[in-house]
GROMACS .gro file of N, CA and C in nm:
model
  462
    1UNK      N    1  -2.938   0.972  -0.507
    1UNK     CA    2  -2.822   0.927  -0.430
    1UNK      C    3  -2.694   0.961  -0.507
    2UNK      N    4  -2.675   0.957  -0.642
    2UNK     CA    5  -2.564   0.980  -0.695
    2UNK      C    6  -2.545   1.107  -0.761
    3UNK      N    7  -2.618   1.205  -0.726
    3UNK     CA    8  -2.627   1.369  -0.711
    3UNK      C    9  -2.559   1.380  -0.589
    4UNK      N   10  -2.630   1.343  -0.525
    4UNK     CA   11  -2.546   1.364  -0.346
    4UNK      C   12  -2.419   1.274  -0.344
    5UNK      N   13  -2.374   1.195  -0.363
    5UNK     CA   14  -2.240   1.150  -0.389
    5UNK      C   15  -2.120   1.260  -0.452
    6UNK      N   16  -2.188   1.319  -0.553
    6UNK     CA   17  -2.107   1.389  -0.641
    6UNK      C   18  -2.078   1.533  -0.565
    7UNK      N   19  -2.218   1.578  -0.489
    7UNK     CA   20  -2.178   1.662  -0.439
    7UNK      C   21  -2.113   1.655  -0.333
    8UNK      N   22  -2.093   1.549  -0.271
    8UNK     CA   23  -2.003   1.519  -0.109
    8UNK      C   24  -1.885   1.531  -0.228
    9UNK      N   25  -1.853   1.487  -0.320
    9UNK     CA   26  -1.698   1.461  -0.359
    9UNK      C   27  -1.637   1.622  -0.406
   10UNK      N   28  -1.717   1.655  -0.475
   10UNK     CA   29  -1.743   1.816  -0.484
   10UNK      C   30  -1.634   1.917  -0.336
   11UNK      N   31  -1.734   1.876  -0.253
   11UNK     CA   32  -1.707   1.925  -0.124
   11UNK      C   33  -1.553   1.926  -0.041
   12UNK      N   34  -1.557   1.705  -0.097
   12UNK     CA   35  -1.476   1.701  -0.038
   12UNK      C   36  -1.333   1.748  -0.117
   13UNK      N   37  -1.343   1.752  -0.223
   13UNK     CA   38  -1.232   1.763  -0.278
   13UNK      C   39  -1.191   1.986  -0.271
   14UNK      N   40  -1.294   2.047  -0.222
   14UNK     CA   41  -1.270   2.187  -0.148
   14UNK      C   42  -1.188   2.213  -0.030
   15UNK      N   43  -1.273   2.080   0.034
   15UNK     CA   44  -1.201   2.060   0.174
   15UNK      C   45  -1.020   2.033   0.199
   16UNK      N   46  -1.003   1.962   0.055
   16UNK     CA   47  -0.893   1.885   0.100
   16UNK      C   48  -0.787   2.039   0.020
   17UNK      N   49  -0.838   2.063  -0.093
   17UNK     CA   50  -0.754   2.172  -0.142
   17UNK      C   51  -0.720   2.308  -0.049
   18UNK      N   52  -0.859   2.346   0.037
   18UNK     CA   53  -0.846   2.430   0.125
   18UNK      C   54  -0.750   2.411   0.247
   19UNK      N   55  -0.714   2.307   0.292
   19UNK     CA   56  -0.664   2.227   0.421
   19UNK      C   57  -0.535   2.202   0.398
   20UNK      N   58  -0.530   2.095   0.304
   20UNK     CA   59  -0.390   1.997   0.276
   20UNK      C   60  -0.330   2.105   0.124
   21UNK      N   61  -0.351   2.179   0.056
   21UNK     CA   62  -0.251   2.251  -0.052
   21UNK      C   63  -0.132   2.331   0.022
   22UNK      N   64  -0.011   2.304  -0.025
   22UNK     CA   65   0.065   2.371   0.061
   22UNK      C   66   0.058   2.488  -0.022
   23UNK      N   67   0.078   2.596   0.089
   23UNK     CA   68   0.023   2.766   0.049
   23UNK      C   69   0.174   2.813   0.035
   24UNK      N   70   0.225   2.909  -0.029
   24UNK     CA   71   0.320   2.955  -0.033
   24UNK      C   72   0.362   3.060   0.113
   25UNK      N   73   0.479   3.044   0.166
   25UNK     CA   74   0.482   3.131   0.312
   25UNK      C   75   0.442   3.289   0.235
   26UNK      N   76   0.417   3.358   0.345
   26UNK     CA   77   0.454   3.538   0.316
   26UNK      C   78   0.588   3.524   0.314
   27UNK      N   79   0.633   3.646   0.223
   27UNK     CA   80   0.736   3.693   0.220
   27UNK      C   81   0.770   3.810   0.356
   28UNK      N   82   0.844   3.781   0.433
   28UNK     CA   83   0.868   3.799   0.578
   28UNK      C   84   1.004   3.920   0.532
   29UNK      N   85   0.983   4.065   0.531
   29UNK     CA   86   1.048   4.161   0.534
   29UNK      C   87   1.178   4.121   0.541
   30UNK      N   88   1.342   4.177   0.449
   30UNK     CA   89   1.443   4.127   0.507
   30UNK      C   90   1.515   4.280   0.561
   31UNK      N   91   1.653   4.270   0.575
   31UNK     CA   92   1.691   4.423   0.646
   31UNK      C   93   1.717   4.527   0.534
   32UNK      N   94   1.697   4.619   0.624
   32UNK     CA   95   1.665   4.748   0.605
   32UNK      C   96   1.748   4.787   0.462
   33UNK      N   97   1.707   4.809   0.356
   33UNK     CA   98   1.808   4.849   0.277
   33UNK      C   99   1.772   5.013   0.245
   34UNK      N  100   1.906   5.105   0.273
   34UNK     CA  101   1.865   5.267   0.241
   34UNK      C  102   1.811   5.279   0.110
   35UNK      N  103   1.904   5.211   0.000
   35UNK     CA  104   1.873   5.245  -0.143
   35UNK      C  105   1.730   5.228  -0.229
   36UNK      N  106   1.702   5.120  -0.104
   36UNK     CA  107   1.529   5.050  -0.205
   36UNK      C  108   1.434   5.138  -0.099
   37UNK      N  109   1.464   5.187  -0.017
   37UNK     CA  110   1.370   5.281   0.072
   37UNK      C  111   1.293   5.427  -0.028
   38UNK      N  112   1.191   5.421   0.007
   38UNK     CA  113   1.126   5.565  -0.066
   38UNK      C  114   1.097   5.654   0.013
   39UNK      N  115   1.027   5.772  -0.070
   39UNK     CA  116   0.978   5.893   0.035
   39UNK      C  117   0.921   6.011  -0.079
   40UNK      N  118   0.827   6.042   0.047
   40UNK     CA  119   0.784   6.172  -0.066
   40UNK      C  120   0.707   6.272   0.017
   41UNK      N  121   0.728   6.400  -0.030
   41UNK     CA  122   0.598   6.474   0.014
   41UNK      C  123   0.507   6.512   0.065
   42UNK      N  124   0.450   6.504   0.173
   42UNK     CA  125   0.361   6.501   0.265
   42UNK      C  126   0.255   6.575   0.215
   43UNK      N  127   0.158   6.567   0.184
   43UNK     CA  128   0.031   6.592   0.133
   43UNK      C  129   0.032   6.640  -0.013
   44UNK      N  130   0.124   6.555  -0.096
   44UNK     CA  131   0.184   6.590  -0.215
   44UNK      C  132   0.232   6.710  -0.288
   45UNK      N  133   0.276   6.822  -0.182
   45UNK     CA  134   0.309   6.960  -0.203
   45UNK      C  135   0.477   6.965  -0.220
   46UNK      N  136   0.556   7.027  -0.243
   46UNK     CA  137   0.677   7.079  -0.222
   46UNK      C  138   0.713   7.211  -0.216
   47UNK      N  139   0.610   7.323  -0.200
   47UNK     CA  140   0.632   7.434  -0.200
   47UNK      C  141   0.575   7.512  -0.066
   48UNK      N  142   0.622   7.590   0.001
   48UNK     CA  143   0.622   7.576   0.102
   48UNK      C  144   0.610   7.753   0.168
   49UNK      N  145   0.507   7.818   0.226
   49UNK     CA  146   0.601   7.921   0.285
   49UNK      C  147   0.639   7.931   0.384
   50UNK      N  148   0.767   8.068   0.386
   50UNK     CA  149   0.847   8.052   0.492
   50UNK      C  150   0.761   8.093   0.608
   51UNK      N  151   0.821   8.008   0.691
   51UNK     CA  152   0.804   8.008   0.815
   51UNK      C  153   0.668   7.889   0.803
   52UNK      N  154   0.639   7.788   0.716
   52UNK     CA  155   0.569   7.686   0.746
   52UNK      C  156   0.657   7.550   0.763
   53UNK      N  157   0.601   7.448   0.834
   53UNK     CA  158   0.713   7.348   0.832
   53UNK      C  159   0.696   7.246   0.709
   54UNK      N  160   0.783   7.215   0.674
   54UNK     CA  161   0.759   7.093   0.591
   54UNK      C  162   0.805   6.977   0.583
   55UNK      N  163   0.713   6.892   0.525
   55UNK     CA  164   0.694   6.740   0.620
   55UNK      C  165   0.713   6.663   0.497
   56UNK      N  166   0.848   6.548   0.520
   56UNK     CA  167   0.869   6.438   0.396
   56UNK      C  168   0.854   6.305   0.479
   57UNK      N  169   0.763   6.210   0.406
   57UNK     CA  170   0.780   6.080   0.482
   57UNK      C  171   0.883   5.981   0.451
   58UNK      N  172   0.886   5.910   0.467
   58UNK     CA  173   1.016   5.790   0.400
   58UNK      C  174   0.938   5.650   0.475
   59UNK      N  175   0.952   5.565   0.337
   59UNK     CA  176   0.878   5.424   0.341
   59UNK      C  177   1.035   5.337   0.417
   60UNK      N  178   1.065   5.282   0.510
   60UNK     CA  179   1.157   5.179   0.499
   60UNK      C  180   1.138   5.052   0.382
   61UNK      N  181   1.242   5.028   0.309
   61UNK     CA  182   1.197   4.924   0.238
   61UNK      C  183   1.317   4.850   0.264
   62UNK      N  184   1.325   4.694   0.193
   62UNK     CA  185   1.420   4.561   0.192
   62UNK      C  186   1.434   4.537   0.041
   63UNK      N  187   1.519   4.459   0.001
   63UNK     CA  188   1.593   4.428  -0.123
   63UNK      C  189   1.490   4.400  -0.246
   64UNK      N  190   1.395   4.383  -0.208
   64UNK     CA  191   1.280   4.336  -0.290
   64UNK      C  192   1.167   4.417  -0.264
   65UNK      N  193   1.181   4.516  -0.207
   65UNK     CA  194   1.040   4.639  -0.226
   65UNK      C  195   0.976   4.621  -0.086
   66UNK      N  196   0.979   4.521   0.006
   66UNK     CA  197   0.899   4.472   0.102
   66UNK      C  198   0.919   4.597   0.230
   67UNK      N  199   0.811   4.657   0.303
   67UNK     CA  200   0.864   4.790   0.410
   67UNK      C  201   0.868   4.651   0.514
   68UNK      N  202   0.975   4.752   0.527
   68UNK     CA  203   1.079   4.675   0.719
   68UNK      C  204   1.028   4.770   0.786
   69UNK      N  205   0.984   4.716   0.909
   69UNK     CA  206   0.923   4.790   1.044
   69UNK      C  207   1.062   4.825   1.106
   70UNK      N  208   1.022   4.946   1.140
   70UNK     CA  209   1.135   5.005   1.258
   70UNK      C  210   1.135   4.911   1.352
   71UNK      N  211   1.259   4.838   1.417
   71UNK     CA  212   1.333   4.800   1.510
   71UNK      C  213   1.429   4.843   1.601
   72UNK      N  214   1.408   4.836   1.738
   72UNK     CA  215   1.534   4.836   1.827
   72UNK      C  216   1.512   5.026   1.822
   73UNK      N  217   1.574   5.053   1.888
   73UNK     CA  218   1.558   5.178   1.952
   73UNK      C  219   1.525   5.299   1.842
   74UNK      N  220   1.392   5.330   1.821
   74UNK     CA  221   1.333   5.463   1.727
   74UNK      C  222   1.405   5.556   1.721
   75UNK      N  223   1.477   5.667   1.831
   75UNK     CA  224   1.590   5.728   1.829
   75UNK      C  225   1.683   5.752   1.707
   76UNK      N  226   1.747   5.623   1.707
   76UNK     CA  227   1.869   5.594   1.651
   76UNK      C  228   1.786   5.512   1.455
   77UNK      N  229   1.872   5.611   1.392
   77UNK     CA  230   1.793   5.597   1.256
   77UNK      C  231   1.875   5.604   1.172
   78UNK      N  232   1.835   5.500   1.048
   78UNK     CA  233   1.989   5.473   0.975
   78UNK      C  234   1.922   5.593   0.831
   79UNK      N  235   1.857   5.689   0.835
   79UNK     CA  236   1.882   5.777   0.761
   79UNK      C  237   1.948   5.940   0.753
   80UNK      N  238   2.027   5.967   0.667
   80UNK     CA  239   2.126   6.110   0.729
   80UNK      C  240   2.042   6.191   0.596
   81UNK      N  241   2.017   6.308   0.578
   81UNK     CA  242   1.973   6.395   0.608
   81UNK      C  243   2.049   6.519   0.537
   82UNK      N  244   2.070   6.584   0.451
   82UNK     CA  245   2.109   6.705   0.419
   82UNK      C  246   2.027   6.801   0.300
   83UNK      N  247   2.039   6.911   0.309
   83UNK     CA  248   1.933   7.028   0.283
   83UNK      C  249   2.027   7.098   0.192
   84UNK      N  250   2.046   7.159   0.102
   84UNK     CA  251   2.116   7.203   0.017
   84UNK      C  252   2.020   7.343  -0.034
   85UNK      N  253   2.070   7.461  -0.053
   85UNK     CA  254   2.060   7.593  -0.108
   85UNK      C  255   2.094   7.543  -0.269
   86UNK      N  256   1.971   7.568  -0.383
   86UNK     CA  257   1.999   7.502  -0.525
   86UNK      C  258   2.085   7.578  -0.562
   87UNK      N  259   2.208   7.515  -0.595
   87UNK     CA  260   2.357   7.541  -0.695
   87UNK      C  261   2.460   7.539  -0.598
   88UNK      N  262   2.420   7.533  -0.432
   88UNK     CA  263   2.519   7.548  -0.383
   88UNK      C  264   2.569   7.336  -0.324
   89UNK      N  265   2.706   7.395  -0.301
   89UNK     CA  266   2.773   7.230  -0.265
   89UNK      C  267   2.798   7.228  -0.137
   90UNK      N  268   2.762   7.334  -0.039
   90UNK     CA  269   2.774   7.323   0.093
   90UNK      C  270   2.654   7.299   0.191
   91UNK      N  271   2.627   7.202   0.228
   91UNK     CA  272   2.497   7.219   0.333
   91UNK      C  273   2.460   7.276   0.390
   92UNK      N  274   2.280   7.309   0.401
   92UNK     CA  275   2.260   7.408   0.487
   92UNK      C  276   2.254   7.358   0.663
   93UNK      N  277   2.273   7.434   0.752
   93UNK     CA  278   2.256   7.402   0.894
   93UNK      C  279   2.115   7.422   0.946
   94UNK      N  280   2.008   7.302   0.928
   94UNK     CA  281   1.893   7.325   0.946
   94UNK      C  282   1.846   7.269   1.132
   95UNK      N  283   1.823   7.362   1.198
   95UNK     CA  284   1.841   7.334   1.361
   95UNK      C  285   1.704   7.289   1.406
   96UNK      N  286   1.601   7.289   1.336
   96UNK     CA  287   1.502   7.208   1.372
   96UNK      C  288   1.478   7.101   1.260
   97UNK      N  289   1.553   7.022   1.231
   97UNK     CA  290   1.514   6.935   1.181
   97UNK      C  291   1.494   6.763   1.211
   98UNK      N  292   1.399   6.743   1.183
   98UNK     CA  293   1.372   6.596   1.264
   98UNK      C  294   1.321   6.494   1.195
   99UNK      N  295   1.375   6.387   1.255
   99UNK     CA  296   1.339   6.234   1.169
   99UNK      C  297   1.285   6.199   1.322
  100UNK      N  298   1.120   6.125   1.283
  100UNK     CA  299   1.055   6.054   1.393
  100UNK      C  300   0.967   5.970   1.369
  101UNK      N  301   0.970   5.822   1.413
  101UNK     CA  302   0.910   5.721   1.369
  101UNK      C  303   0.760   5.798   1.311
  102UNK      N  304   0.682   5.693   1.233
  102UNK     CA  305   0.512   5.803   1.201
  102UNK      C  306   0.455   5.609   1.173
  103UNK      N  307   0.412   5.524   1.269
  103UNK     CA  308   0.388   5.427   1.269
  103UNK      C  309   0.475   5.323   1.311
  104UNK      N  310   0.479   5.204   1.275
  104UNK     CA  311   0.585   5.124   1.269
  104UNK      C  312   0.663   5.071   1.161
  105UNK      N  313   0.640   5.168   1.031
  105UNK     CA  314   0.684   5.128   0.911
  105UNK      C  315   0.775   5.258   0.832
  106UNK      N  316   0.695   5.412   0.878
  106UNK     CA  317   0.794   5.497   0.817
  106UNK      C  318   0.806   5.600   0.897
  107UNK      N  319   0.902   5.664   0.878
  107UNK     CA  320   0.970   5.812   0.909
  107UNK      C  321   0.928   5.930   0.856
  108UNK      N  322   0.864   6.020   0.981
  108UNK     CA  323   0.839   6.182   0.896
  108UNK      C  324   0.938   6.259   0.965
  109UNK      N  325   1.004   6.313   0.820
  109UNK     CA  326   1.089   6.419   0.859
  109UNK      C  327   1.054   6.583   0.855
  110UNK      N  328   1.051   6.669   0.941
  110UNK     CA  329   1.010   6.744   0.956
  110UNK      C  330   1.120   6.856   0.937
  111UNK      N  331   1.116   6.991   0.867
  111UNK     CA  332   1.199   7.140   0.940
  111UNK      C  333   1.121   7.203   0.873
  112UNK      N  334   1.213   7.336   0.870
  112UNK     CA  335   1.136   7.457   0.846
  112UNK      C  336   1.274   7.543   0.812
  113UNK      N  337   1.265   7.625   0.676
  113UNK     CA  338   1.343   7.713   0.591
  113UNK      C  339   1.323   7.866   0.648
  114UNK      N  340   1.353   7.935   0.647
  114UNK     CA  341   1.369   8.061   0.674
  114UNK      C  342   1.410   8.147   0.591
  115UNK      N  343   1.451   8.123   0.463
  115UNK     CA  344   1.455   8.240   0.353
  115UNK      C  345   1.386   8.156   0.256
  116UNK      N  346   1.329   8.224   0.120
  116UNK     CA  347   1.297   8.167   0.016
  116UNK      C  348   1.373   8.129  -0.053
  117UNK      N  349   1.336   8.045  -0.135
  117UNK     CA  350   1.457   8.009  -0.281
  117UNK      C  351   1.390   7.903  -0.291
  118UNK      N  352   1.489   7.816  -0.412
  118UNK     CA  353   1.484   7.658  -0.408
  118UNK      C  354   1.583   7.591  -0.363
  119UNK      N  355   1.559   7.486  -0.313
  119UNK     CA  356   1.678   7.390  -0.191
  119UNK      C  357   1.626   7.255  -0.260
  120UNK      N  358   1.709   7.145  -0.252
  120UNK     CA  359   1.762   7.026  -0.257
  120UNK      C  360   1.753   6.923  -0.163
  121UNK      N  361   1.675   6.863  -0.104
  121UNK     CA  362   1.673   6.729  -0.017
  121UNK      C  363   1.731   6.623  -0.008
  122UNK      N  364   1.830   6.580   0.018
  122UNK     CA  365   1.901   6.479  -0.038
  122UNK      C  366   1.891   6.349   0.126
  123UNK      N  367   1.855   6.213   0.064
  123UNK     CA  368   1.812   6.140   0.210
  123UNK      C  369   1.901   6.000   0.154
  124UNK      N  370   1.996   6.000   0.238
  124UNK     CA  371   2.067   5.885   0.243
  124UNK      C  372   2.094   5.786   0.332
  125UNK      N  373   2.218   5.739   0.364
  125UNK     CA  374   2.222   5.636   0.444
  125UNK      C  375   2.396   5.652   0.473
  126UNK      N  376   2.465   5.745   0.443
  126UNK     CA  377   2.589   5.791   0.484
  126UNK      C  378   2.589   5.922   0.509
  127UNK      N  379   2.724   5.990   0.611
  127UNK     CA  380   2.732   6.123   0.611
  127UNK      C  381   2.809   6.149   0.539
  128UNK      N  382   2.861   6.089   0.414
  128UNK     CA  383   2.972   6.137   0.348
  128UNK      C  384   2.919   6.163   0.235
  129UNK      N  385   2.749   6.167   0.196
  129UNK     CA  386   2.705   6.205   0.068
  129UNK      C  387   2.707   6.378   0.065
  130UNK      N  388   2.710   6.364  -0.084
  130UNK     CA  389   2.715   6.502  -0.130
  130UNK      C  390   2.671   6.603  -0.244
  131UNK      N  391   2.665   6.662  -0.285
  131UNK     CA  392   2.532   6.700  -0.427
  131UNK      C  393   2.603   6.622  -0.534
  132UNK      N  394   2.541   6.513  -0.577
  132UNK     CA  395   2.618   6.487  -0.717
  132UNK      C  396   2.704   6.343  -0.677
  133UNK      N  397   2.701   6.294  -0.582
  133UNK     CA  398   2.749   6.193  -0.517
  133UNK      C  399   2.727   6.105  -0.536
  134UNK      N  400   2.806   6.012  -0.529
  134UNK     CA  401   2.740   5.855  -0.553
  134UNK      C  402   2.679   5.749  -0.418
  135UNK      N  403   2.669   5.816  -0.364
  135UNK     CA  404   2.676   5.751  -0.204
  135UNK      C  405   2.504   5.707  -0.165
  136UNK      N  406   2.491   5.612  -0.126
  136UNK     CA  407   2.367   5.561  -0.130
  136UNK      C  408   2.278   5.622  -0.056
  137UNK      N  409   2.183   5.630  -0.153
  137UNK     CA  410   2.034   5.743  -0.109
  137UNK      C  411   1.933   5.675  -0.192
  138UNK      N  412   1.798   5.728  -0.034
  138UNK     CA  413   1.684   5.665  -0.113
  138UNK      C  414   1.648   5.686  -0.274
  139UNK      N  415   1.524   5.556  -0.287
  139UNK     CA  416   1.473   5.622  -0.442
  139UNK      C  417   1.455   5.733  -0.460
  140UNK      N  418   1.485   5.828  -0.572
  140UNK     CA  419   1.433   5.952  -0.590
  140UNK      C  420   1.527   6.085  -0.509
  141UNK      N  421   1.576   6.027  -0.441
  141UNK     CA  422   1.703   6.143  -0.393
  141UNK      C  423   1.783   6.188  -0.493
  142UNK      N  424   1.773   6.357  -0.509
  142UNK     CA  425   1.711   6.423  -0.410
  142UNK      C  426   1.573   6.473  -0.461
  143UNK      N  427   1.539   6.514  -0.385
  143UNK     CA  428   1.424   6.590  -0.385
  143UNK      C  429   1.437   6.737  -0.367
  144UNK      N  430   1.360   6.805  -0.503
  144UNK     CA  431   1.339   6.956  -0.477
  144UNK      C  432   1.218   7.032  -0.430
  145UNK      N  433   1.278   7.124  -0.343
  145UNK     CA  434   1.164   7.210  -0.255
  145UNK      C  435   1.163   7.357  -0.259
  146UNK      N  436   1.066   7.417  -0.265
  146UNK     CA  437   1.148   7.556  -0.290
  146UNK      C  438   1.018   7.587  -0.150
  147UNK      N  439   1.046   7.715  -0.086
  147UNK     CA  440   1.001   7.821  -0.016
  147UNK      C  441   0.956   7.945  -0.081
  148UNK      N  442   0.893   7.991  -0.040
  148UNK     CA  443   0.818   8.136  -0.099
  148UNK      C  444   0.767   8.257  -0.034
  149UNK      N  445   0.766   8.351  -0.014
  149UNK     CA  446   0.708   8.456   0.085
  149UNK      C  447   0.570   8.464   0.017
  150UNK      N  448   0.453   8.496   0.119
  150UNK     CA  449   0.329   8.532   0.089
  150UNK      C  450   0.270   8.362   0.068
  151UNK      N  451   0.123   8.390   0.041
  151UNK     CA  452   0.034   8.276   0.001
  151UNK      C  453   0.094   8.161  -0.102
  152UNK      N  454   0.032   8.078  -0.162
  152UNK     CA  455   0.087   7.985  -0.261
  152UNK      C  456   0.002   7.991  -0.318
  153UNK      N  457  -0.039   8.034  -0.462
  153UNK     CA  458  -0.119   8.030  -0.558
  153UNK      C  459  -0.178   7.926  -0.592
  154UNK      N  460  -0.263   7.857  -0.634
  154UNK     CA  461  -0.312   7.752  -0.710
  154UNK      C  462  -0.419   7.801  -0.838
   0.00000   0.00000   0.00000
């Protein structure tokens, strides 16, 4: 009898920790911040040939690392976007290029280069950034990519 006592108290005292402990809430995503947002690479490559497209994702993140789900109209996207020729300070005009939801948490951006070289990715959250700028851009902006004619070696 006082085996089985011990083990009802056993039990009960599981019960009550499982039930009655107050649990800490989730941490519930806050808004969108550009600067704590990431991105990278799409199948961890950056080299590319011409005339293939290439694909960067971007994590939305919040002040504390947490990804914010896209809200309110997919369309409309608080990241801007510029492509840079390496050494040069003028942007390139890239006409297929696209930002489109890829879940409910991040963005794949998609174009495609047309000469070789190395180019510059730069992913922010203003249109007034610029190579060398201080203007808020994701982690790791920018990012370098180069293009190549023919196969890609490995």
């Amino acid at each position: 009898i006082l085996l089985l006592l011990i083990i009802l108290s056993v039990l009960s005292l599981e019960l009550i920790f499982t039930f009655f402990i107050i649990k800490p809430p989730l941490m519930k995503a806050g808004p969108l911040l550009v600067s704590a947002s990431t991105g990278a690479w799409e199948n961890d490559t950056n080299i590319y040939e011409v005339g293939v497209i290439a694909k960067f994702v971007i994590v939305q993140r919040d002040l504390c690392g947490n990804i914010v789900p896209i809200t309110g109209n997919p369309a409309t996207n608080p990241f801007v976007v510029s492509i840079y020729k390496n050494g040069q300070s003028l942007p390139l005009e890239v006409k297929n290029l696209k930002i489109a939801p890829l879940g409910s948490t991040h963005q794949r951006l998609t174009f495609q280069i047309s000469q070789p070289g190395d180019y510059v990715l730069q992913i922010g959250g203003s249109a007034e950034m610029t190579v060398g700028s201080n203007a808020e851009m994701i982690l790791g902006s920018p990012f370098h990519f180069t293009y190549i004619t023919g196969k890609q070696q490995v």
